[in-house]
PDB file of C-alpha atoms in Angstrom:
ATOM      1  CA  MET A   1      85.655  -1.717 -52.064  1.00 43.00           C
ATOM      2  CA  LEU A   2      84.952  -2.922 -48.541  1.00 40.00           C
ATOM      3  CA  GLU A   3      85.609  -6.548 -49.529  1.00 52.00           C
ATOM      4  CA  THR A   4      88.959  -5.512 -51.064  1.00 51.00           C
ATOM      5  CA  LEU A   5      89.945  -3.740 -47.866  1.00 43.00           C
ATOM      6  CA  ARG A   6      88.870  -6.761 -45.832  1.00 49.00           C
ATOM      7  CA  GLU A   7      91.015  -9.071 -47.947  1.00 51.00           C
ATOM      8  CA  TYR A   8      93.971  -6.704 -47.653  1.00 43.00           C
ATOM      9  CA  GLY A   9      93.597  -6.596 -43.883  1.00 46.00           C
ATOM     10  CA  LEU A  10      93.494 -10.406 -43.671  1.00 48.00           C
ATOM     11  CA  GLU A  11      96.639 -10.642 -45.793  1.00 48.00           C
ATOM     12  CA  ARG A  12      98.513  -8.265 -43.517  1.00 48.00           C
ATOM     13  CA  LEU A  13      97.407 -10.105 -40.383  1.00 45.00           C
ATOM     14  CA  GLN A  14      98.552 -13.375 -41.970  1.00 51.00           C
ATOM     15  CA  GLU A  15     101.943 -11.875 -42.791  1.00 48.00           C
ATOM     16  CA  TRP A  16     102.352 -10.601 -39.205  1.00 45.00           C
ATOM     17  CA  GLY A  17     101.434 -14.023 -37.816  1.00 47.00           C
ATOM     18  CA  ILE A  18      98.483 -12.787 -35.778  1.00 51.00           C
ATOM     19  CA  LEU A  19      95.559 -13.761 -38.042  1.00 50.00           C
ATOM     20  CA  LEU A  20      94.359 -16.638 -35.861  1.00 58.00           C
ATOM     21  CA  ALA A  21      94.478 -14.551 -32.692  1.00 62.00           C
ATOM     22  CA  ALA A  22      92.623 -11.683 -34.417  1.00 61.00           C
ATOM     23  CA  GLN A  23      89.932 -14.089 -35.727  1.00 69.00           C
ATOM     24  CA  ASN A  24      89.555 -15.620 -32.287  1.00 72.00           C
ATOM     25  CA  GLN A  25      89.152 -12.215 -30.687  1.00 77.00           C
ATOM     26  CA  PHE A  26      86.661 -11.166 -33.379  1.00 74.00           C
ATOM     27  CA  ALA A  27      84.586 -14.301 -32.866  1.00 77.00           C
ATOM     28  CA  HIS A  28      84.500 -13.970 -29.076  1.00 80.00           C
ATOM     29  CA  TYR A  29      83.517 -10.321 -29.298  1.00 85.00           C
ATOM     30  CA  TYR A  30      80.553 -11.004 -31.541  1.00 83.00           C
ATOM     31  CA  LEU A  31      79.594 -14.075 -29.544  1.00 87.00           C
ATOM     32  CA  GLN A  32      79.311 -11.852 -26.467  1.00 87.00           C
ATOM     33  CA  GLN A  33      77.220  -9.364 -28.441  1.00 86.00           C
ATOM     34  CA  ALA A  34      74.924 -12.107 -29.779  1.00 85.00           C
ATOM     35  CA  GLU A  35      74.404 -13.634 -26.322  1.00 86.00           C
ATOM     36  CA  MET A  36      73.732 -10.226 -24.799  1.00 88.00           C
ATOM     37  CA  LEU A  37      71.125  -9.429 -27.444  1.00 82.00           C
ATOM     38  CA  ALA A  38      69.504 -12.840 -27.034  1.00 84.00           C
ATOM     39  CA  GLN A  39      69.218 -12.249 -23.298  1.00 85.00           C
ATOM     40  CA  ARG A  40      67.671  -8.838 -23.892  1.00 82.00           C
ATOM     41  CA  LEU A  41      65.201 -10.302 -26.398  1.00 75.00           C
ATOM     42  CA  HIS A  42      64.094 -12.684 -23.656  1.00 76.00           C
ATOM     43  CA  GLU A  43      63.944 -10.080 -20.863  1.00 78.00           C
ATOM     44  CA  GLU A  44      62.642  -7.069 -22.871  1.00 79.00           C
ATOM     45  CA  PRO A  45      60.162  -8.362 -25.435  1.00 75.00           C
ATOM     46  CA  ASP A  46      58.731  -4.850 -25.875  1.00 78.00           C
ATOM     47  CA  GLN A  47      62.114  -3.813 -27.305  1.00 79.00           C
ATOM     48  CA  GLN A  48      62.226  -6.695 -29.804  1.00 78.00           C
ATOM     49  CA  LEU A  49      62.015  -4.585 -32.938  1.00 80.00           C
ATOM     50  CA  SER A  50      64.892  -2.279 -32.048  1.00 82.00           C
ATOM     51  CA  MET A  51      67.062  -5.235 -31.110  1.00 79.00           C
ATOM     52  CA  LEU A  52      66.248  -7.082 -34.324  1.00 82.00           C
ATOM     53  CA  VAL A  53      67.265  -3.977 -36.274  1.00 83.00           C
ATOM     54  CA  GLU A  54      70.510  -3.894 -34.289  1.00 82.00           C
ATOM     55  CA  ILE A  55      71.197  -7.521 -35.245  1.00 83.00           C
ATOM     56  CA  ASP A  56      70.277  -6.725 -38.884  1.00 83.00           C
ATOM     57  CA  ARG A  57      72.922  -4.034 -38.910  1.00 86.00           C
ATOM     58  CA  GLU A  58      75.629  -6.367 -37.547  1.00 82.00           C
ATOM     59  CA  LEU A  59      74.496  -9.507 -39.316  1.00 85.00           C
ATOM     60  CA  PRO A  60      77.479  -9.777 -41.743  1.00 84.00           C
ATOM     61  CA  ASN A  61      79.820  -9.674 -38.754  1.00 84.00           C
ATOM     62  CA  PHE A  62      77.776 -12.245 -36.819  1.00 84.00           C
ATOM     63  CA  GLN A  63      77.766 -14.539 -39.828  1.00 84.00           C
ATOM     64  CA  ALA A  64      81.490 -14.148 -40.459  1.00 82.00           C
ATOM     65  CA  ALA A  65      82.280 -14.887 -36.798  1.00 82.00           C
ATOM     66  CA  LEU A  66      79.977 -17.924 -36.823  1.00 82.00           C
ATOM     67  CA  ARG A  67      81.453 -19.295 -40.043  1.00 83.00           C
ATOM     68  CA  TRP A  68      84.964 -19.028 -38.576  1.00 79.00           C
ATOM     69  CA  ALA A  69      83.779 -20.649 -35.325  1.00 78.00           C
ATOM     70  CA  THR A  70      82.407 -23.669 -37.183  1.00 78.00           C
ATOM     71  CA  ILE A  71      85.619 -24.110 -39.187  1.00 76.00           C
ATOM     72  CA  ALA A  72      88.659 -23.122 -37.141  1.00 66.00           C
ATOM     73  CA  ALA A  73      87.867 -22.176 -33.555  1.00 63.00           C
ATOM     74  CA  ALA A  74      89.744 -24.251 -30.992  1.00 63.00           C
ATOM     75  CA  ASP A  75      86.655 -24.295 -28.793  1.00 77.00           C
ATOM     76  CA  GLU A  76      84.088 -26.265 -30.817  1.00 81.00           C
ATOM     77  CA  THR A  77      81.235 -25.063 -28.618  1.00 86.00           C
ATOM     78  CA  ILE A  78      81.544 -21.460 -29.794  1.00 86.00           C
ATOM     79  CA  GLY A  79      79.564 -22.294 -32.942  1.00 87.00           C
ATOM     80  CA  LEU A  80      76.804 -23.947 -30.895  1.00 92.00           C
ATOM     81  CA  ARG A  81      76.626 -20.919 -28.596  1.00 92.00           C
ATOM     82  CA  PHE A  82      76.304 -18.642 -31.610  1.00 89.00           C
ATOM     83  CA  CYS A  83      73.467 -20.783 -32.979  1.00 91.00           C
ATOM     84  CA  LEU A  84      71.626 -20.752 -29.678  1.00 91.00           C
ATOM     85  CA  ALA A  85      72.004 -16.967 -29.365  1.00 90.00           C
ATOM     86  CA  LEU A  86      70.886 -16.244 -32.950  1.00 90.00           C
ATOM     87  CA  TYR A  87      68.008 -18.748 -33.088  1.00 91.00           C
ATOM     88  CA  VAL A  88      65.260 -16.311 -32.038  1.00 88.00           C
ATOM     89  CA  TYR A  89      66.546 -13.817 -34.633  1.00 86.00           C
ATOM     90  CA  TRP A  90      66.526 -16.410 -37.428  1.00 88.00           C
ATOM     91  CA  GLU A  91      63.055 -17.599 -36.395  1.00 87.00           C
ATOM     92  CA  THR A  92      61.567 -14.108 -36.112  1.00 86.00           C
ATOM     93  CA  ARG A  93      63.076 -12.854 -39.356  1.00 87.00           C
ATOM     94  CA  GLY A  94      62.231 -16.103 -41.171  1.00 87.00           C
ATOM     95  CA  HIS A  95      65.869 -16.870 -41.997  1.00 86.00           C
ATOM     96  CA  TYR A  96      65.218 -20.595 -41.805  1.00 88.00           C
ATOM     97  CA  SER A  97      67.512 -21.548 -44.659  1.00 87.00           C
ATOM     98  CA  ASP A  98      70.583 -19.736 -43.266  1.00 86.00           C
ATOM     99  CA  GLY A  99      69.801 -20.776 -39.729  1.00 87.00           C
ATOM    100  CA  GLY A 100      69.330 -24.445 -40.626  1.00 90.00           C
ATOM    101  CA  ARG A 101      72.558 -24.559 -42.646  1.00 89.00           C
ATOM    102  CA  LEU A 102      74.634 -22.819 -39.968  1.00 88.00           C
ATOM    103  CA  MET A 103      73.233 -25.021 -37.179  1.00 91.00           C
ATOM    104  CA  ALA A 104      73.963 -28.123 -39.229  1.00 91.00           C
ATOM    105  CA  GLU A 105      77.563 -26.991 -39.713  1.00 89.00           C
ATOM    106  CA  ALA A 106      78.030 -26.219 -36.024  1.00 90.00           C
ATOM    107  CA  LEU A 107      76.527 -29.566 -35.025  1.00 93.00           C
ATOM    108  CA  ASP A 108      78.809 -31.433 -37.491  1.00 90.00           C
ATOM    109  CA  ARG A 109      81.840 -29.935 -35.787  1.00 87.00           C
ATOM    110  CA  ALA A 110      80.838 -30.078 -32.125  1.00 87.00           C
ATOM    111  CA  THR A 111      79.790 -33.708 -31.685  1.00 89.00           C
ATOM    112  CA  ASN A 112      80.537 -34.281 -27.964  1.00 90.00           C
ATOM    113  CA  PRO A 113      77.402 -34.937 -25.887  1.00 91.00           C
ATOM    114  CA  SER A 114      76.255 -31.797 -24.022  1.00 93.00           C
ATOM    115  CA  VAL A 115      73.145 -29.912 -23.009  1.00 92.00           C
ATOM    116  CA  LEU A 116      74.213 -27.159 -25.421  1.00 93.00           C
ATOM    117  CA  ARG A 117      74.358 -29.600 -28.346  1.00 95.00           C
ATOM    118  CA  ALA A 118      70.922 -30.992 -27.381  1.00 96.00           C
ATOM    119  CA  LYS A 119      69.390 -27.497 -27.393  1.00 96.00           C
ATOM    120  CA  VAL A 120      70.796 -26.709 -30.844  1.00 95.00           C
ATOM    121  CA  LEU A 121      69.623 -30.073 -32.143  1.00 96.00           C
ATOM    122  CA  ALA A 122      66.079 -29.291 -30.923  1.00 96.00           C
ATOM    123  CA  ASN A 123      66.123 -25.821 -32.486  1.00 95.00           C
ATOM    124  CA  ALA A 124      67.463 -27.221 -35.761  1.00 95.00           C
ATOM    125  CA  SER A 125      64.661 -29.766 -35.698  1.00 95.00           C
ATOM    126  CA  LEU A 126      62.063 -26.998 -35.543  1.00 92.00           C
ATOM    127  CA  VAL A 127      63.721 -25.192 -38.419  1.00 92.00           C
ATOM    128  CA  PHE A 128      63.811 -28.255 -40.660  1.00 92.00           C
ATOM    129  CA  ARG A 129      60.228 -29.112 -39.773  1.00 91.00           C
ATOM    130  CA  SER A 130      59.134 -25.588 -40.714  1.00 88.00           C
ATOM    131  CA  THR A 131      60.954 -25.784 -44.065  1.00 88.00           C
ATOM    132  CA  GLY A 132      59.449 -29.094 -45.162  1.00 89.00           C
ATOM    133  CA  TYR A 133      62.030 -31.667 -44.080  1.00 92.00           C
ATOM    134  CA  PRO A 134      60.103 -33.772 -41.566  1.00 92.00           C
ATOM    135  CA  ASP A 135      62.417 -36.774 -41.657  1.00 94.00           C
ATOM    136  CA  LYS A 136      65.497 -34.618 -40.972  1.00 94.00           C
ATOM    137  CA  ALA A 137      63.583 -32.808 -38.247  1.00 94.00           C
ATOM    138  CA  LEU A 138      62.597 -36.125 -36.617  1.00 96.00           C
ATOM    139  CA  ASN A 139      66.170 -37.441 -36.630  1.00 96.00           C
ATOM    140  CA  LEU A 140      67.495 -34.252 -35.006  1.00 96.00           C
ATOM    141  CA  LEU A 141      64.802 -34.201 -32.347  1.00 97.00           C
ATOM    142  CA  GLU A 142      65.250 -37.861 -31.467  1.00 97.00           C
ATOM    143  CA  GLU A 143      68.980 -37.279 -31.061  1.00 97.00           C
ATOM    144  CA  ALA A 144      68.262 -34.332 -28.758  1.00 97.00           C
ATOM    145  CA  ILE A 145      65.872 -36.471 -26.684  1.00 97.00           C
ATOM    146  CA  ALA A 146      68.449 -39.244 -26.419  1.00 97.00           C
ATOM    147  CA  LEU A 147      71.031 -36.710 -25.203  1.00 96.00           C
ATOM    148  CA  TRP A 148      68.691 -35.301 -22.560  1.00 97.00           C
ATOM    149  CA  GLU A 149      68.018 -38.817 -21.336  1.00 96.00           C
ATOM    150  CA  GLN A 150      71.751 -39.554 -21.226  1.00 95.00           C
ATOM    151  CA  LEU A 151      72.493 -36.309 -19.369  1.00 94.00           C
ATOM    152  CA  GLY A 152      69.560 -36.644 -16.948  1.00 94.00           C
ATOM    153  CA  ASP A 153      67.966 -33.324 -17.935  1.00 95.00           C
ATOM    154  CA  GLU A 154      64.347 -34.290 -17.266  1.00 96.00           C
ATOM    155  CA  THR A 155      62.768 -30.862 -17.796  1.00 96.00           C
ATOM    156  CA  SER A 156      64.309 -30.560 -21.267  1.00 96.00           C
ATOM    157  CA  LEU A 157      63.456 -34.210 -21.904  1.00 97.00           C
ATOM    158  CA  ALA A 158      59.785 -33.574 -21.141  1.00 97.00           C
ATOM    159  CA  SER A 159      59.764 -30.543 -23.443  1.00 96.00           C
ATOM    160  CA  GLY A 160      61.471 -32.493 -26.211  1.00 96.00           C
ATOM    161  CA  VAL A 161      59.058 -35.377 -25.948  1.00 97.00           C
ATOM    162  CA  HIS A 162      56.147 -32.863 -26.110  1.00 97.00           C
ATOM    163  CA  HIS A 163      57.654 -31.475 -29.317  1.00 96.00           C
ATOM    164  CA  LEU A 164      57.982 -35.035 -30.631  1.00 96.00           C
ATOM    165  CA  GLY A 165      54.273 -35.513 -30.062  1.00 97.00           C
ATOM    166  CA  GLN A 166      53.582 -32.287 -31.954  1.00 95.00           C
ATOM    167  CA  HIS A 167      55.755 -33.544 -34.794  1.00 95.00           C
ATOM    168  CA  TYR A 168      53.701 -36.724 -35.073  1.00 96.00           C
ATOM    169  CA  GLY A 169      50.528 -34.687 -34.853  1.00 95.00           C
ATOM    170  CA  MET A 170      51.581 -32.566 -37.815  1.00 93.00           C
ATOM    171  CA  GLN A 171      52.171 -35.843 -39.701  1.00 91.00           C
ATOM    172  CA  LEU A 172      48.587 -36.825 -38.741  1.00 93.00           C
ATOM    173  CA  ASP A 173      49.821 -39.824 -36.720  1.00 95.00           C
ATOM    174  CA  CYS A 174      47.537 -39.037 -33.784  1.00 95.00           C
ATOM    175  CA  ALA A 175      48.142 -42.337 -31.967  1.00 95.00           C
ATOM    176  CA  ALA A 176      51.929 -41.745 -31.897  1.00 96.00           C
ATOM    177  CA  ALA A 177      51.349 -38.098 -30.918  1.00 96.00           C
ATOM    178  CA  ALA A 178      49.120 -39.080 -27.981  1.00 96.00           C
ATOM    179  CA  ALA A 179      51.702 -41.665 -26.802  1.00 97.00           C
ATOM    180  CA  GLN A 180      54.418 -38.989 -26.657  1.00 97.00           C
ATOM    181  CA  PHE A 181      52.123 -36.504 -24.955  1.00 97.00           C
ATOM    182  CA  ARG A 182      51.383 -39.073 -22.251  1.00 97.00           C
ATOM    183  CA  ARG A 183      55.124 -39.699 -21.831  1.00 97.00           C
ATOM    184  CA  SER A 184      55.780 -35.971 -21.501  1.00 97.00           C
ATOM    185  CA  LEU A 185      52.861 -35.639 -19.085  1.00 97.00           C
ATOM    186  CA  GLU A 186      54.270 -38.369 -16.857  1.00 97.00           C
ATOM    187  CA  ILE A 187      57.621 -36.573 -16.584  1.00 97.00           C
ATOM    188  CA  TYR A 188      56.074 -33.180 -15.870  1.00 97.00           C
ATOM    189  CA  ARG A 189      53.818 -34.665 -13.193  1.00 97.00           C
ATOM    190  CA  ARG A 190      56.806 -36.274 -11.540  1.00 96.00           C
ATOM    191  CA  LEU A 191      58.729 -32.978 -11.655  1.00 96.00           C
ATOM    192  CA  GLY A 192      55.753 -31.103 -10.157  1.00 96.00           C
ATOM    193  CA  GLN A 193      55.360 -28.553 -12.927  1.00 96.00           C
ATOM    194  CA  PRO A 194      51.596 -27.833 -13.131  1.00 95.00           C
ATOM    195  CA  SER A 195      51.787 -25.195 -15.843  1.00 96.00           C
ATOM    196  CA  ALA A 196      53.600 -27.585 -18.170  1.00 96.00           C
ATOM    197  CA  VAL A 197      51.157 -30.360 -17.216  1.00 96.00           C
ATOM    198  CA  ALA A 198      48.233 -28.166 -18.297  1.00 96.00           C
ATOM    199  CA  ARG A 199      49.943 -27.307 -21.537  1.00 97.00           C
ATOM    200  CA  VAL A 200      50.588 -30.937 -22.458  1.00 97.00           C
ATOM    201  CA  LEU A 201      47.060 -31.932 -21.443  1.00 97.00           C
ATOM    202  CA  GLY A 202      45.773 -29.485 -24.037  1.00 96.00           C
ATOM    203  CA  SER A 203      47.937 -31.107 -26.694  1.00 97.00           C
ATOM    204  CA  LEU A 204      46.804 -34.562 -25.599  1.00 97.00           C
ATOM    205  CA  ALA A 205      43.142 -33.535 -25.753  1.00 96.00           C
ATOM    206  CA  GLN A 206      43.588 -32.347 -29.370  1.00 96.00           C
ATOM    207  CA  ALA A 207      45.149 -35.674 -30.329  1.00 96.00           C
ATOM    208  CA  GLN A 208      42.303 -37.535 -28.582  1.00 96.00           C
ATOM    209  CA  LEU A 209      39.691 -35.494 -30.421  1.00 96.00           C
ATOM    210  CA  ARG A 210      41.294 -36.359 -33.779  1.00 94.00           C
ATOM    211  CA  GLN A 211      41.167 -40.046 -32.787  1.00 94.00           C
ATOM    212  CA  GLY A 212      37.489 -39.718 -31.942  1.00 94.00           C
ATOM    213  CA  ALA A 213      38.119 -40.342 -28.214  1.00 94.00           C
ATOM    214  CA  TYR A 214      35.744 -37.588 -27.166  1.00 94.00           C
ATOM    215  CA  ASP A 215      35.250 -38.672 -23.541  1.00 94.00           C
ATOM    216  CA  GLU A 216      39.012 -38.859 -22.989  1.00 95.00           C
ATOM    217  CA  ALA A 217      39.485 -35.481 -24.659  1.00 94.00           C
ATOM    218  CA  GLU A 218      36.868 -33.946 -22.388  1.00 95.00           C
ATOM    219  CA  MET A 219      38.672 -35.304 -19.319  1.00 96.00           C
ATOM    220  CA  SER A 220      42.029 -33.960 -20.524  1.00 95.00           C
ATOM    221  CA  TYR A 221      40.624 -30.518 -21.286  1.00 94.00           C
ATOM    222  CA  GLY A 222      38.776 -30.494 -17.958  1.00 95.00           C
ATOM    223  CA  GLU A 223      41.925 -31.282 -15.989  1.00 95.00           C
ATOM    224  CA  ALA A 224      43.923 -28.669 -17.906  1.00 95.00           C
ATOM    225  CA  LEU A 225      41.250 -26.057 -17.159  1.00 94.00           C
ATOM    226  CA  GLU A 226      41.166 -27.002 -13.477  1.00 94.00           C
ATOM    227  CA  ILE A 227      44.953 -26.662 -13.164  1.00 94.00           C
ATOM    228  CA  ARG A 228      44.929 -23.267 -14.889  1.00 94.00           C
ATOM    229  CA  GLN A 229      42.207 -22.026 -12.565  1.00 93.00           C
ATOM    230  CA  GLN A 230      44.214 -23.189  -9.553  1.00 92.00           C
ATOM    231  CA  LEU A 231      47.321 -21.420 -10.813  1.00 89.00           C
ATOM    232  CA  ARG A 232      45.366 -18.148 -11.136  1.00 88.00           C
ATOM    233  CA  GLU A 233      44.092 -18.297  -7.564  1.00 65.00           C
TER     234      GLU A 233
END
């Protein structure tokens, strides 16, 4: 019944010549709602469950708005913004299949280099890695890293390279993982971000342990511990 009413409404809007304007307004409204909820999920983690339920309730509308944004919206970045806003929801609810498909569609449409595109590429990489498509995940992450290099976003570049090391680690290529961790470490040291340095040192130590480089792993763990102690003082 609801679908019949929806189709009837679309037909009337088409006849009146205002369908495109109505769809655009609909998409922008739900984009604002999605971005607001994403911000609240970040700022109010203790309220996560209630906000997830709120998204559950509006999910058909979010999905309809996102589908239209990836097909017909004049502003191609709307689809990417939707994907960025809904990523935590997809990840938390385990909607990897839907999330991966919708991100791929948005990326296919919005191809201009941008920080926004790089972020969605990186998120899509994590989704495809989690669902058993390591080659696809690697291609997406490498494109994101190349974009961050092109755009000069060193903080995101360091994070992406760290994730690349983790990808190689999951594929049991510990030498390649360690190489990427060292690259990430170099960038974070240059940027003066000690918390991130400690985090990457921990990843590097694990790769070194798996390679049997126990002395090097001990040094990496020791430096990470020292940094964390300094940050607590």
